[in-house]
Every structure is written in structure tokens, then in C-alpha cells.
Amino acid sequence: MPASRSLYIHIPFCASKCAYCDFFSMGKSGGVADDYLDALLNEISFHKYASGTDSFRTVYLGGGTPSLLSPVQLTRLLDAACPESAPPEEVTVEMNPESLSEGLLEAFSSCPAKRRRLSLGIQSLNAGALESVGRRCGPAAARKALSLARRLWKQELCLDLIAGLPGQTEDEFIRSLRECLSCWPDHLSLYGLTVEEGTPLHASISRGETQWDEDEADAQWLSGREILEQEGYAQYEVSNFCRDGHKSRHNLAYWRQEDYIGAGSGATGSIYSFSGGGGLRWTNTQDIRAYTDFWKDGIPQDTSMIPRETETLPLETEEYEFLMMGLRSTEGVSAAEYKRRFSAVEPWRGDLAARLGVDGGAWERFSSLEGIAEGCGCGGGRYFFTGKALSFLNSFLSHLA
């Protein structure tokens, strides 16, 4: 495995689960058990052994709630993923405000990565909005975490906010956003609330117990985008904004369709082929006990028994995902790269302009729509969306599927 691959590590535990969340995590009182950490360390060692390398380009600890790890556990995990002999370009650790601590910040600060990114899930500083979705962290805890980070954290600070939460007016949302910006974060992810089927929030809205307006949510997000751009944050992906030089290199790996390893219960990894042989994607079991029991004793001799689901990625699937992921980013997709990877895919045979429908097809129709045209760009052999056009990406992709 060349050092160009990235590593995602999943910590699938939360003190309590938010009503809107459809990511894999389990409610858990207390911290992360050492046997789960041992299993993680062994799986990471397996991926190193299987690929003949000790290094990753980027490392991302997500969840769940990675800040449920103790400082000692976080140090052990970062030592395994980020050796001093081959430090990654970038390491990101997600932390929830209510579980942020000086000890965790000190442990993370010692990581030898070239860039260290602390990602705080603020979501809102409005009490009503947080209560409406069962968020464990209240405004006081969020403000305390921001103050702690501003005082002790000397590396990159990244914040997450959600527009359109129930119980939050546009004025209240804007006040939260501006207060977060007063901390001058390097990166801000601004998400519009998505109400996913199967979540408690979806059930509550369906029963009429929670009032929510999708149009209002969209309006809040658009107001937030305008403020961020006025304050010097460039939108470089559908939901991501940053100051100059602070793009997430790990997330760019997903959008550029680069290989990544997924470690931990419920984690997904993808190794691309761009040939007739097909790539590989796996998703580890969500049975945490089964995951832990398999990995806790070391690197397995029989890899066919790893508790995970695997699938082969046909070249046609890789081709569509190249467009779907690449167009999320304002850097867009490269005609030269498309030709190099997908010349065998019929009927376009590496012709990106024909695939996108530049001459009389989907691209031409999309780029002629009022209010969107200025966001449809091409130049330097790349096709890309910016501004309002990014907000309608799914509509465009539906014509390419």
C-alpha cells in the first residue's frame, strides 16, 4: 500500500445519540473499552502488514464520539496510525464539546503529523435547537469547549454547524454562526439538516410532534453560505468552507477517488482499480462484539474470516462515482484523468465532455437554467460547479445515472 492511501478510524460509541443521526454508533455510558482499542490497533497493523507499508497520507478519527477515548487511549491510537518515522500529511480528530478536555488536546498535540485538525461538532449554540434533536451538549458546554480550544489548541480548528434545526429561527442560526466565527476557525462545515428515514427525528416530524420546514432550512443554509463568503471563507465543496490553505486533505481523498482504508466496527474502505479487474470495497461488521472478538488476538492467518462485507467495484460503478464525488468539490473533474481511467467505459470511451452532455445534453441544459449558469464552469481541462449550481448537484447527477 503506497503512502498515498488514507486511513479512516471509526469510534462507534456515543454517550447518547442525536435524533437526526443515521451514522452507525451505539449509545454507551462511560468511555471506550480497552478491548475495542486493542482490536482497532490489530486491524490497523493488519492493513500495514498486508500492504507492506507503515505510513498513511492522512488519518481521520471519526464516529460516534472519538473524544470518549481517554488521553492514554488516544495516544496509543495515534502512535499506531502516525509513526514518527513516517508522519502523515494530516490528522483530524472529531471531538464533541462536552467531552473535550485538556488531556485530550495535549495527547493530540504530541502527534507527529504535519497538520493536526481538531474538529468540534458544535451544531448550534441555540438551546431550543439542540433540545429539539436530543443533543447532549448544550450551549454552555459548547461555549466552554470553544474557549478551551481557543486557549490551548495551537493547530487547525474546524467547526461543524447545522442549518435548519427545528426550534431555531434564521436570526438565531445566524447568531450561532457569527459567534462561532468570532473564534476564527480555519475550517467550517455547514450542513443543511437532512431528515433521514428511520431516525427518531423523522418519526417525530411524521407524527407532527416536531415542526420542521425544509424551505426554511434551505434559506438558513443559504444565509450561512453568504455570511461565510463575506467573512473570507471559500466554499470548496458542497458543505465545506475554509480559509486559504486549510482544505481537508482527507476529505479531498474521497472526492478525488483516492484509495482509503476503513478500520473499526462499521467502517468502510475502498481500493480502486480503474481497470476491467474491478476495485474492492468493504464494510466492517456493525456487531461490535464480533468485531472485537475477531481482532483482539492479533493479525489473523485466515483473512477470509474477517467479519465484513465485501463487494467488487465494476469499472462502470467507479466511473459514476468519479463524477458523483468529483463534482461535489469546486475543483471538479479532470478530462485528462477521466480519459486515463475510463477509456474502456462505453459509449463515451474517455470523452468527458460527451459523458457530461456538454453539447446538447445534461450539462448544456443544466447550465442554461436561470441562476445556475454562472456556477457551471470549465477551463484547464476541468468541469466544475460553484455557488448555487452546487446546491442542485443531485438534480444534475440524476441525469447521468
mmCIF file of C-alpha atoms in Angstrom:
data_model
loop_
_atom_site.group_PDB
_atom_site.id
_atom_site.type_symbol
_atom_site.label_atom_id
_atom_site.label_comp_id
_atom_site.label_asym_id
_atom_site.label_seq_id
_atom_site.Cartn_x
_atom_site.Cartn_y
_atom_site.Cartn_z
ATOM 1 C CA MET A 1 0.000 0.000 0.000
ATOM 2 C CA PRO A 2 1.654 3.255 -1.056
ATOM 3 C CA ALA A 3 1.687 6.169 1.360
ATOM 4 C CA SER A 4 -0.897 7.905 -0.818
ATOM 5 C CA ARG A 5 -3.657 5.927 0.899
ATOM 6 C CA SER A 6 -5.684 7.442 3.693
ATOM 7 C CA LEU A 7 -6.924 5.846 6.899
ATOM 8 C CA TYR A 8 -10.329 6.343 8.493
ATOM 9 C CA ILE A 9 -10.739 5.051 12.067
ATOM 10 C CA HIS A 10 -14.246 4.624 13.455
ATOM 11 C CA ILE A 11 -15.111 5.019 17.134
ATOM 12 C CA PRO A 12 -18.733 3.789 17.149
ATOM 13 C CA PHE A 13 -19.764 4.984 20.596
ATOM 14 C CA CYS A 14 -21.743 7.999 21.801
ATOM 15 C CA ALA A 15 -22.847 8.972 25.295
ATOM 16 C CA SER A 16 -26.254 9.436 23.662
ATOM 17 C CA LYS A 17 -27.402 9.509 20.056
ATOM 18 C CA CYS A 18 -28.837 12.636 18.429
ATOM 19 C CA ALA A 19 -32.309 12.320 16.921
ATOM 20 C CA TYR A 20 -31.148 13.235 13.384
ATOM 21 C CA CYS A 21 -28.164 10.858 13.240
ATOM 22 C CA ASP A 22 -28.213 7.896 10.868
ATOM 23 C CA PHE A 23 -24.495 7.074 11.131
ATOM 24 C CA PHE A 24 -23.514 3.831 12.813
ATOM 25 C CA SER A 25 -22.926 4.385 16.520
ATOM 26 C CA MET A 26 -24.106 2.916 19.792
ATOM 27 C CA GLY A 27 -25.120 4.687 22.977
ATOM 28 C CA LYS A 28 -22.648 3.915 25.728
ATOM 29 C CA SER A 29 -22.137 5.166 29.253
ATOM 30 C CA GLY A 30 -18.500 5.680 30.169
ATOM 31 C CA GLY A 31 -15.528 5.566 27.845
ATOM 32 C CA VAL A 32 -14.216 3.206 25.174
ATOM 33 C CA ALA A 33 -13.303 -0.301 26.344
ATOM 34 C CA ASP A 34 -9.650 -1.244 26.032
ATOM 35 C CA ASP A 35 -10.536 -4.456 24.199
ATOM 36 C CA TYR A 36 -12.111 -2.404 21.385
ATOM 37 C CA LEU A 37 -8.986 -0.259 21.219
ATOM 38 C CA ASP A 38 -6.783 -3.360 21.110
ATOM 39 C CA ALA A 39 -8.892 -4.713 18.258
ATOM 40 C CA LEU A 40 -8.507 -1.426 16.368
ATOM 41 C CA LEU A 41 -4.744 -1.447 16.805
ATOM 42 C CA ASN A 42 -4.553 -5.002 15.477
ATOM 43 C CA GLU A 43 -6.697 -4.197 12.455
ATOM 44 C CA ILE A 44 -4.501 -1.197 11.641
ATOM 45 C CA SER A 45 -1.423 -3.439 11.965
ATOM 46 C CA PHE A 46 -3.063 -5.907 9.598
ATOM 47 C CA HIS A 47 -3.587 -3.254 6.927
ATOM 48 C CA LYS A 48 0.045 -2.170 7.278
ATOM 49 C CA TYR A 49 1.271 -5.758 7.050
ATOM 50 C CA ALA A 50 -0.957 -6.634 4.104
ATOM 51 C CA SER A 51 0.303 -3.659 2.109
ATOM 52 C CA GLY A 52 3.936 -3.583 3.150
ATOM 53 C CA THR A 53 3.938 -0.013 4.442
ATOM 54 C CA ASP A 54 3.882 1.761 7.779
ATOM 55 C CA SER A 55 2.509 5.078 6.589
ATOM 56 C CA PHE A 56 -0.713 6.792 5.554
ATOM 57 C CA ARG A 57 -1.093 10.104 3.780
ATOM 58 C CA THR A 58 -3.957 11.240 6.012
ATOM 59 C CA VAL A 59 -5.630 9.878 9.142
ATOM 60 C CA TYR A 60 -9.140 10.707 10.353
ATOM 61 C CA LEU A 61 -10.702 9.649 13.661
ATOM 62 C CA GLY A 62 -14.466 9.864 13.387
ATOM 63 C CA GLY A 63 -17.565 8.455 14.982
ATOM 64 C CA GLY A 64 -19.523 8.248 17.028
ATOM 65 C CA THR A 65 -17.502 10.237 19.525
ATOM 66 C CA PRO A 66 -13.705 9.817 19.432
ATOM 67 C CA SER A 67 -13.421 12.136 22.442
ATOM 68 C CA LEU A 68 -14.817 9.288 24.567
ATOM 69 C CA LEU A 69 -11.291 7.871 24.310
ATOM 70 C CA SER A 70 -9.078 8.619 27.289
ATOM 71 C CA PRO A 71 -5.881 10.638 26.639
ATOM 72 C CA VAL A 72 -3.837 7.443 27.066
ATOM 73 C CA GLN A 73 -6.038 5.583 24.561
ATOM 74 C CA LEU A 74 -5.869 8.445 22.062
ATOM 75 C CA THR A 75 -2.077 8.482 22.342
ATOM 76 C CA ARG A 76 -1.884 4.723 21.699
ATOM 77 C CA LEU A 77 -4.121 5.015 18.668
ATOM 78 C CA LEU A 78 -2.264 7.984 17.175
ATOM 79 C CA ASP A 79 1.100 6.312 17.820
ATOM 80 C CA ALA A 80 -0.057 3.317 15.778
ATOM 81 C CA ALA A 81 -1.544 5.344 12.924
ATOM 82 C CA CYS A 82 1.041 8.133 12.820
ATOM 83 C CA PRO A 83 4.565 6.784 13.399
ATOM 84 C CA GLU A 84 7.315 9.371 13.849
ATOM 85 C CA SER A 85 9.313 7.652 11.113
ATOM 86 C CA ALA A 86 6.572 8.307 8.553
ATOM 87 C CA PRO A 87 4.212 11.038 9.807
ATOM 88 C CA PRO A 88 1.060 11.627 7.765
ATOM 89 C CA GLU A 89 0.408 14.895 5.975
ATOM 90 C CA GLU A 90 -2.678 15.477 8.088
ATOM 91 C CA VAL A 91 -4.525 14.033 11.065
ATOM 92 C CA THR A 92 -8.078 15.018 12.026
ATOM 93 C CA VAL A 93 -9.801 14.061 15.278
ATOM 94 C CA GLU A 94 -13.505 14.709 15.825
ATOM 95 C CA MET A 95 -14.398 15.727 19.368
ATOM 96 C CA ASN A 96 -17.711 16.577 20.978
ATOM 97 C CA PRO A 97 -17.727 19.774 23.035
ATOM 98 C CA GLU A 98 -18.980 18.144 26.248
ATOM 99 C CA SER A 99 -16.161 15.556 26.237
ATOM 100 C CA LEU A 100 -13.324 17.829 25.131
ATOM 101 C CA SER A 101 -10.566 18.027 27.761
ATOM 102 C CA GLU A 102 -7.103 19.447 28.294
ATOM 103 C CA GLY A 103 -5.746 15.906 28.422
ATOM 104 C CA LEU A 104 -7.133 15.028 25.000
ATOM 105 C CA LEU A 105 -5.769 18.242 23.489
ATOM 106 C CA GLU A 106 -2.336 17.529 24.981
ATOM 107 C CA ALA A 107 -2.395 13.956 23.644
ATOM 108 C CA PHE A 108 -3.379 15.137 20.181
ATOM 109 C CA SER A 109 -0.784 17.938 20.201
ATOM 110 C CA SER A 110 2.003 15.358 20.541
ATOM 111 C CA CYS A 111 1.023 13.588 17.307
ATOM 112 C CA PRO A 112 3.847 13.978 14.743
ATOM 113 C CA ALA A 113 1.590 14.805 11.781
ATOM 114 C CA LYS A 114 2.462 17.808 9.624
ATOM 115 C CA ARG A 115 -1.076 19.174 10.103
ATOM 116 C CA ARG A 116 -3.324 18.491 13.091
ATOM 117 C CA ARG A 117 -7.020 19.348 12.770
ATOM 118 C CA LEU A 118 -9.347 19.478 15.765
ATOM 119 C CA SER A 119 -12.945 19.102 14.552
ATOM 120 C CA LEU A 120 -15.575 20.242 17.074
ATOM 121 C CA GLY A 121 -19.206 19.261 16.498
ATOM 122 C CA ILE A 122 -20.867 22.459 17.718
ATOM 123 C CA GLN A 123 -24.016 22.134 15.507
ATOM 124 C CA SER A 124 -25.708 25.130 17.184
ATOM 125 C CA LEU A 125 -25.388 27.495 20.127
ATOM 126 C CA ASN A 126 -29.157 27.766 20.470
ATOM 127 C CA ALA A 127 -30.675 25.824 23.360
ATOM 128 C CA GLY A 128 -34.037 25.222 21.690
ATOM 129 C CA ALA A 129 -32.453 23.811 18.548
ATOM 130 C CA LEU A 130 -30.175 21.476 20.493
ATOM 131 C CA GLU A 131 -33.022 20.240 22.680
ATOM 132 C CA SER A 132 -35.238 19.612 19.649
ATOM 133 C CA VAL A 133 -32.852 16.951 18.340
ATOM 134 C CA GLY A 134 -31.808 15.447 21.676
ATOM 135 C CA ARG A 135 -28.325 16.871 21.531
ATOM 136 C CA ARG A 136 -26.465 16.022 24.724
ATOM 137 C CA CYS A 137 -24.307 19.128 24.528
ATOM 138 C CA GLY A 138 -25.961 22.423 25.497
ATOM 139 C CA PRO A 139 -24.811 25.951 24.628
ATOM 140 C CA ALA A 140 -22.848 26.365 27.877
ATOM 141 C CA ALA A 141 -20.766 23.226 27.246
ATOM 142 C CA ALA A 142 -20.205 24.241 23.608
ATOM 143 C CA ARG A 143 -19.000 27.710 24.612
ATOM 144 C CA LYS A 144 -16.737 26.216 27.264
ATOM 145 C CA ALA A 145 -15.195 23.910 24.637
ATOM 146 C CA LEU A 146 -14.670 26.805 22.226
ATOM 147 C CA SER A 147 -12.966 28.789 24.967
ATOM 148 C CA LEU A 148 -10.750 25.815 25.871
ATOM 149 C CA ALA A 149 -9.788 25.238 22.242
ATOM 150 C CA ARG A 150 -9.053 28.906 21.667
ATOM 151 C CA ARG A 151 -6.826 28.966 24.773
ATOM 152 C CA LEU A 152 -4.900 25.702 24.352
ATOM 153 C CA TRP A 153 -5.157 24.496 20.767
ATOM 154 C CA LYS A 154 -2.464 25.983 18.508
ATOM 155 C CA GLN A 155 -3.148 23.951 15.383
ATOM 156 C CA GLU A 156 -6.103 23.989 12.964
ATOM 157 C CA LEU A 157 -9.590 24.431 14.401
ATOM 158 C CA CYS A 158 -12.574 23.089 12.450
ATOM 159 C CA LEU A 159 -16.211 23.548 13.439
ATOM 160 C CA ASP A 160 -19.431 21.806 12.340
ATOM 161 C CA LEU A 161 -22.770 23.652 12.242
ATOM 162 C CA ILE A 162 -26.232 22.586 11.067
ATOM 163 C CA ALA A 163 -28.694 24.959 9.416
ATOM 164 C CA GLY A 164 -32.424 24.364 9.707
ATOM 165 C CA LEU A 165 -32.627 22.582 13.050
ATOM 166 C CA PRO A 166 -36.165 22.564 14.498
ATOM 167 C CA GLY A 167 -36.751 25.269 17.081
ATOM 168 C CA GLN A 168 -34.210 27.598 15.510
ATOM 169 C CA THR A 169 -35.144 30.744 13.598
ATOM 170 C CA GLU A 170 -32.919 32.174 10.902
ATOM 171 C CA ASP A 171 -31.838 35.005 13.223
ATOM 172 C CA GLU A 172 -30.905 32.502 15.924
ATOM 173 C CA PHE A 173 -28.973 30.421 13.427
ATOM 174 C CA ILE A 174 -27.067 33.479 12.202
ATOM 175 C CA ARG A 175 -26.194 34.484 15.770
ATOM 176 C CA SER A 176 -24.758 30.995 16.371
ATOM 177 C CA LEU A 177 -22.758 31.172 13.170
ATOM 178 C CA ARG A 178 -21.336 34.612 13.912
ATOM 179 C CA GLU A 179 -20.404 33.600 17.452
ATOM 180 C CA CYS A 180 -18.527 30.595 16.092
ATOM 181 C CA LEU A 181 -16.783 32.790 13.541
ATOM 182 C CA SER A 182 -15.584 35.044 16.364
ATOM 183 C CA CYS A 183 -13.268 32.132 17.277
ATOM 184 C CA TRP A 184 -11.790 32.474 13.777
ATOM 185 C CA PRO A 185 -11.830 28.772 12.867
ATOM 186 C CA ASP A 186 -9.702 27.645 9.945
ATOM 187 C CA HIS A 187 -12.438 25.444 8.509
ATOM 188 C CA LEU A 188 -16.202 25.288 8.878
ATOM 189 C CA SER A 189 -18.562 22.554 7.697
ATOM 190 C CA LEU A 190 -22.062 23.942 7.248
ATOM 191 C CA TYR A 191 -24.684 21.260 6.756
ATOM 192 C CA GLY A 192 -28.341 21.663 5.937
ATOM 193 C CA LEU A 193 -30.399 19.369 8.140
ATOM 194 C CA THR A 194 -31.323 16.172 6.322
ATOM 195 C CA VAL A 195 -34.199 14.253 7.893
ATOM 196 C CA GLU A 196 -33.354 10.615 7.237
ATOM 197 C CA GLU A 197 -35.979 7.887 7.355
ATOM 198 C CA GLY A 198 -35.570 5.583 10.307
ATOM 199 C CA THR A 199 -34.262 8.263 12.643
ATOM 200 C CA PRO A 200 -36.162 9.424 15.753
ATOM 201 C CA LEU A 201 -36.366 12.910 14.260
ATOM 202 C CA HIS A 202 -38.081 11.623 11.117
ATOM 203 C CA ALA A 203 -40.608 9.754 13.263
ATOM 204 C CA SER A 204 -41.250 12.807 15.422
ATOM 205 C CA ILE A 205 -41.815 15.051 12.398
ATOM 206 C CA SER A 206 -44.058 12.444 10.770
ATOM 207 C CA ARG A 207 -46.223 12.296 13.883
ATOM 208 C CA GLY A 208 -46.481 16.092 13.989
ATOM 209 C CA GLU A 209 -44.683 16.297 17.325
ATOM 210 C CA THR A 210 -41.801 18.308 15.875
ATOM 211 C CA GLN A 211 -42.360 21.196 13.480
ATOM 212 C CA TRP A 212 -39.852 21.478 10.656
ATOM 213 C CA ASP A 213 -39.867 23.329 7.336
ATOM 214 C CA GLU A 214 -37.461 22.200 4.616
ATOM 215 C CA ASP A 215 -37.672 25.511 2.753
ATOM 216 C CA GLU A 216 -36.789 27.379 5.947
ATOM 217 C CA ALA A 217 -33.838 25.046 6.446
ATOM 218 C CA ASP A 218 -32.611 25.759 2.899
ATOM 219 C CA ALA A 219 -32.981 29.501 3.451
ATOM 220 C CA GLN A 220 -30.893 29.313 6.632
ATOM 221 C CA TRP A 221 -28.144 27.420 4.849
ATOM 222 C CA LEU A 222 -28.030 29.950 2.001
ATOM 223 C CA SER A 223 -27.808 32.811 4.502
ATOM 224 C CA GLY A 224 -24.974 30.981 6.227
ATOM 225 C CA ARG A 225 -23.085 30.486 2.979
ATOM 226 C CA GLU A 226 -23.374 34.198 2.185
ATOM 227 C CA ILE A 227 -22.002 35.170 5.597
ATOM 228 C CA LEU A 228 -19.109 32.716 5.345
ATOM 229 C CA GLU A 229 -18.079 34.037 1.954
ATOM 230 C CA GLN A 230 -18.287 37.617 3.216
ATOM 231 C CA GLU A 231 -16.009 36.665 6.099
ATOM 232 C CA GLY A 232 -13.339 35.211 3.815
ATOM 233 C CA TYR A 233 -14.249 31.526 3.840
ATOM 234 C CA ALA A 234 -14.162 29.940 0.408
ATOM 235 C CA GLN A 235 -16.654 27.198 -0.413
ATOM 236 C CA TYR A 236 -14.587 24.361 -1.827
ATOM 237 C CA GLU A 237 -17.193 21.583 -1.535
ATOM 238 C CA VAL A 238 -20.963 21.343 -1.141
ATOM 239 C CA SER A 239 -20.866 21.739 2.654
ATOM 240 C CA ASN A 240 -17.287 22.801 3.375
ATOM 241 C CA PHE A 241 -15.700 26.235 3.701
ATOM 242 C CA CYS A 242 -12.211 27.247 4.726
ATOM 243 C CA ARG A 243 -9.677 29.990 4.980
ATOM 244 C CA ASP A 244 -6.869 29.916 2.439
ATOM 245 C CA GLY A 245 -4.666 26.831 2.786
ATOM 246 C CA HIS A 246 -6.971 24.904 5.124
ATOM 247 C CA LYS A 247 -8.870 22.449 2.948
ATOM 248 C CA SER A 248 -9.355 18.998 4.454
ATOM 249 C CA ARG A 249 -6.807 16.822 2.665
ATOM 250 C CA HIS A 250 -8.501 13.675 3.985
ATOM 251 C CA ASN A 251 -11.900 14.586 2.573
ATOM 252 C CA LEU A 252 -10.297 15.579 -0.714
ATOM 253 C CA ALA A 253 -9.103 11.973 -0.950
ATOM 254 C CA TYR A 254 -12.754 10.851 -1.037
ATOM 255 C CA TRP A 255 -13.764 13.477 -3.587
ATOM 256 C CA ARG A 256 -10.744 12.706 -5.784
ATOM 257 C CA GLN A 257 -11.499 8.970 -5.625
ATOM 258 C CA GLU A 258 -8.236 8.037 -3.939
ATOM 259 C CA ASP A 259 -7.807 4.773 -2.039
ATOM 260 C CA TYR A 260 -8.694 4.750 1.649
ATOM 261 C CA ILE A 261 -8.634 2.181 4.435
ATOM 262 C CA GLY A 262 -11.509 1.885 6.884
ATOM 263 C CA ALA A 263 -10.715 0.473 10.346
ATOM 264 C CA GLY A 264 -13.148 -0.125 13.181
ATOM 265 C CA SER A 265 -16.606 -1.610 13.556
ATOM 266 C CA GLY A 266 -18.853 -0.293 10.789
ATOM 267 C CA ALA A 267 -16.004 1.412 8.886
ATOM 268 C CA THR A 268 -15.814 1.290 5.084
ATOM 269 C CA GLY A 269 -12.728 1.214 2.867
ATOM 270 C CA SER A 270 -12.277 1.367 -0.898
ATOM 271 C CA ILE A 271 -9.396 0.337 -3.138
ATOM 272 C CA TYR A 272 -9.951 1.421 -6.731
ATOM 273 C CA SER A 273 -8.821 -0.431 -9.820
ATOM 274 C CA PHE A 274 -9.755 1.676 -12.902
ATOM 275 C CA SER A 275 -9.377 -1.475 -14.958
ATOM 276 C CA GLY A 276 -11.537 -4.384 -16.002
ATOM 277 C CA GLY A 277 -10.482 -6.276 -12.865
ATOM 278 C CA GLY A 278 -12.640 -4.163 -10.588
ATOM 279 C CA GLY A 279 -11.893 -2.430 -7.332
ATOM 280 C CA LEU A 280 -12.670 -3.590 -3.802
ATOM 281 C CA ARG A 281 -14.944 -2.058 -1.163
ATOM 282 C CA TRP A 282 -15.551 -3.465 2.284
ATOM 283 C CA THR A 283 -17.643 -2.548 5.283
ATOM 284 C CA ASN A 284 -16.721 -3.985 8.654
ATOM 285 C CA THR A 285 -19.388 -5.636 10.739
ATOM 286 C CA GLN A 286 -21.556 -3.430 12.933
ATOM 287 C CA ASP A 287 -21.597 -6.175 15.553
ATOM 288 C CA ILE A 288 -19.066 -4.580 17.897
ATOM 289 C CA ARG A 289 -18.654 -7.755 19.948
ATOM 290 C CA ALA A 290 -17.964 -9.838 16.834
ATOM 291 C CA TYR A 291 -15.505 -7.229 15.571
ATOM 292 C CA THR A 292 -13.678 -7.079 18.890
ATOM 293 C CA ASP A 293 -13.545 -10.859 19.361
ATOM 294 C CA PHE A 294 -12.071 -11.357 15.898
ATOM 295 C CA TRP A 295 -9.353 -8.703 16.073
ATOM 296 C CA LYS A 296 -8.377 -8.684 19.749
ATOM 297 C CA ASP A 297 -5.906 -11.588 19.474
ATOM 298 C CA GLY A 298 -3.746 -10.153 16.693
ATOM 299 C CA ILE A 299 -3.394 -10.358 12.920
ATOM 300 C CA PRO A 300 -5.460 -13.271 11.535
ATOM 301 C CA GLN A 301 -3.966 -16.057 9.467
ATOM 302 C CA ASP A 302 -7.192 -16.587 7.522
ATOM 303 C CA THR A 303 -8.277 -13.214 6.111
ATOM 304 C CA SER A 304 -11.369 -14.763 4.542
ATOM 305 C CA MET A 305 -12.861 -14.911 8.020
ATOM 306 C CA ILE A 306 -12.661 -11.162 8.660
ATOM 307 C CA PRO A 307 -16.190 -10.115 9.757
ATOM 308 C CA ARG A 308 -17.009 -7.713 6.963
ATOM 309 C CA GLU A 309 -18.992 -7.442 3.766
ATOM 310 C CA THR A 310 -17.067 -7.007 0.531
ATOM 311 C CA GLU A 311 -18.042 -6.040 -2.967
ATOM 312 C CA THR A 312 -16.230 -5.784 -6.256
ATOM 313 C CA LEU A 313 -16.494 -2.381 -7.906
ATOM 314 C CA PRO A 314 -17.105 -2.693 -11.647
ATOM 315 C CA LEU A 315 -15.418 -0.047 -13.769
ATOM 316 C CA GLU A 316 -18.850 1.410 -14.573
ATOM 317 C CA THR A 317 -19.502 1.958 -10.859
ATOM 318 C CA GLU A 318 -16.119 3.596 -10.383
ATOM 319 C CA GLU A 319 -16.847 5.829 -13.372
ATOM 320 C CA TYR A 320 -20.132 7.122 -11.984
ATOM 321 C CA GLU A 321 -18.642 7.626 -8.523
ATOM 322 C CA PHE A 322 -15.796 9.614 -10.117
ATOM 323 C CA LEU A 323 -18.404 12.085 -11.375
ATOM 324 C CA MET A 324 -20.613 11.968 -8.288
ATOM 325 C CA MET A 325 -17.758 12.630 -5.858
ATOM 326 C CA GLY A 326 -15.600 14.855 -8.054
ATOM 327 C CA LEU A 327 -18.369 17.318 -8.830
ATOM 328 C CA ARG A 328 -19.012 17.820 -5.097
ATOM 329 C CA SER A 329 -15.771 19.761 -4.962
ATOM 330 C CA THR A 330 -15.279 23.096 -6.689
ATOM 331 C CA GLU A 331 -12.137 21.706 -8.328
ATOM 332 C CA GLY A 332 -14.471 19.443 -10.303
ATOM 333 C CA VAL A 333 -13.405 16.616 -12.583
ATOM 334 C CA SER A 334 -10.474 16.403 -14.958
ATOM 335 C CA ALA A 335 -10.959 15.435 -18.608
ATOM 336 C CA ALA A 336 -7.429 14.014 -18.755
ATOM 337 C CA GLU A 337 -7.951 11.917 -15.632
ATOM 338 C CA TYR A 338 -11.319 10.705 -16.897
ATOM 339 C CA LYS A 339 -9.721 9.589 -20.148
ATOM 340 C CA ARG A 340 -6.875 7.832 -18.337
ATOM 341 C CA ARG A 341 -9.201 5.915 -16.021
ATOM 342 C CA PHE A 342 -12.306 5.241 -18.072
ATOM 343 C CA SER A 343 -11.448 4.878 -21.745
ATOM 344 C CA ALA A 344 -12.912 1.369 -21.656
ATOM 345 C CA VAL A 345 -16.367 2.515 -20.497
ATOM 346 C CA GLU A 346 -18.932 2.550 -23.300
ATOM 347 C CA PRO A 347 -20.250 4.542 -25.013
ATOM 348 C CA TRP A 348 -18.126 7.544 -24.002
ATOM 349 C CA ARG A 349 -14.684 5.867 -24.106
ATOM 350 C CA GLY A 350 -12.948 8.512 -22.058
ATOM 351 C CA ASP A 351 -14.670 11.559 -23.575
ATOM 352 C CA LEU A 352 -15.725 13.558 -20.508
ATOM 353 C CA ALA A 353 -17.488 16.297 -22.489
ATOM 354 C CA ALA A 354 -19.678 13.681 -24.166
ATOM 355 C CA ARG A 355 -20.344 11.954 -20.832
ATOM 356 C CA LEU A 356 -21.465 15.181 -19.168
ATOM 357 C CA GLY A 357 -23.576 16.223 -22.123
ATOM 358 C CA VAL A 358 -21.753 19.464 -22.903
ATOM 359 C CA ASP A 359 -23.110 19.570 -26.446
ATOM 360 C CA GLY A 360 -26.892 19.278 -26.244
ATOM 361 C CA GLY A 361 -27.053 17.027 -23.196
ATOM 362 C CA ALA A 362 -27.413 17.302 -19.419
ATOM 363 C CA TRP A 363 -24.612 19.833 -18.899
ATOM 364 C CA GLU A 364 -25.908 22.179 -21.575
ATOM 365 C CA ARG A 365 -29.469 22.045 -20.250
ATOM 366 C CA PHE A 366 -28.352 22.448 -16.634
ATOM 367 C CA SER A 367 -26.017 25.344 -17.357
ATOM 368 C CA SER A 368 -28.775 27.255 -19.150
ATOM 369 C CA LEU A 369 -31.048 27.371 -16.076
ATOM 370 C CA GLU A 370 -31.600 30.807 -14.594
ATOM 371 C CA GLY A 371 -29.450 31.424 -11.543
ATOM 372 C CA ILE A 372 -27.286 28.363 -12.123
ATOM 373 C CA ALA A 373 -25.479 29.201 -15.343
ATOM 374 C CA GLU A 374 -22.764 31.285 -13.661
ATOM 375 C CA GLY A 375 -21.898 28.330 -11.422
ATOM 376 C CA CYS A 376 -21.220 25.882 -14.270
ATOM 377 C CA GLY A 377 -17.613 26.227 -15.296
ATOM 378 C CA CYS A 378 -14.973 24.634 -17.454
ATOM 379 C CA GLY A 379 -11.359 25.501 -18.012
ATOM 380 C CA GLY A 380 -7.926 23.964 -17.873
ATOM 381 C CA GLY A 381 -9.397 20.644 -18.904
ATOM 382 C CA ARG A 382 -11.744 20.559 -15.887
ATOM 383 C CA TYR A 383 -15.509 20.790 -15.444
ATOM 384 C CA PHE A 384 -16.801 22.140 -12.139
ATOM 385 C CA PHE A 385 -19.724 23.670 -10.266
ATOM 386 C CA THR A 386 -19.607 26.600 -7.867
ATOM 387 C CA GLY A 387 -22.104 28.678 -5.901
ATOM 388 C CA LYS A 388 -25.778 27.956 -6.487
ATOM 389 C CA ALA A 389 -25.031 25.238 -9.033
ATOM 390 C CA LEU A 390 -23.526 23.083 -6.252
ATOM 391 C CA SER A 391 -26.846 23.192 -4.412
ATOM 392 C CA PHE A 392 -28.501 21.434 -7.366
ATOM 393 C CA LEU A 393 -25.785 18.828 -7.891
ATOM 394 C CA ASN A 394 -28.071 15.867 -7.136
ATOM 395 C CA SER A 395 -30.502 17.030 -9.770
ATOM 396 C CA PHE A 396 -27.733 17.111 -12.363
ATOM 397 C CA LEU A 397 -26.362 13.712 -11.326
ATOM 398 C CA SER A 398 -29.790 12.132 -11.708
ATOM 399 C CA HIS A 399 -29.457 12.706 -15.456
ATOM 400 C CA LEU A 400 -26.106 10.878 -15.524
ATOM 401 C CA ALA A 401 -27.014 7.757 -13.532
#
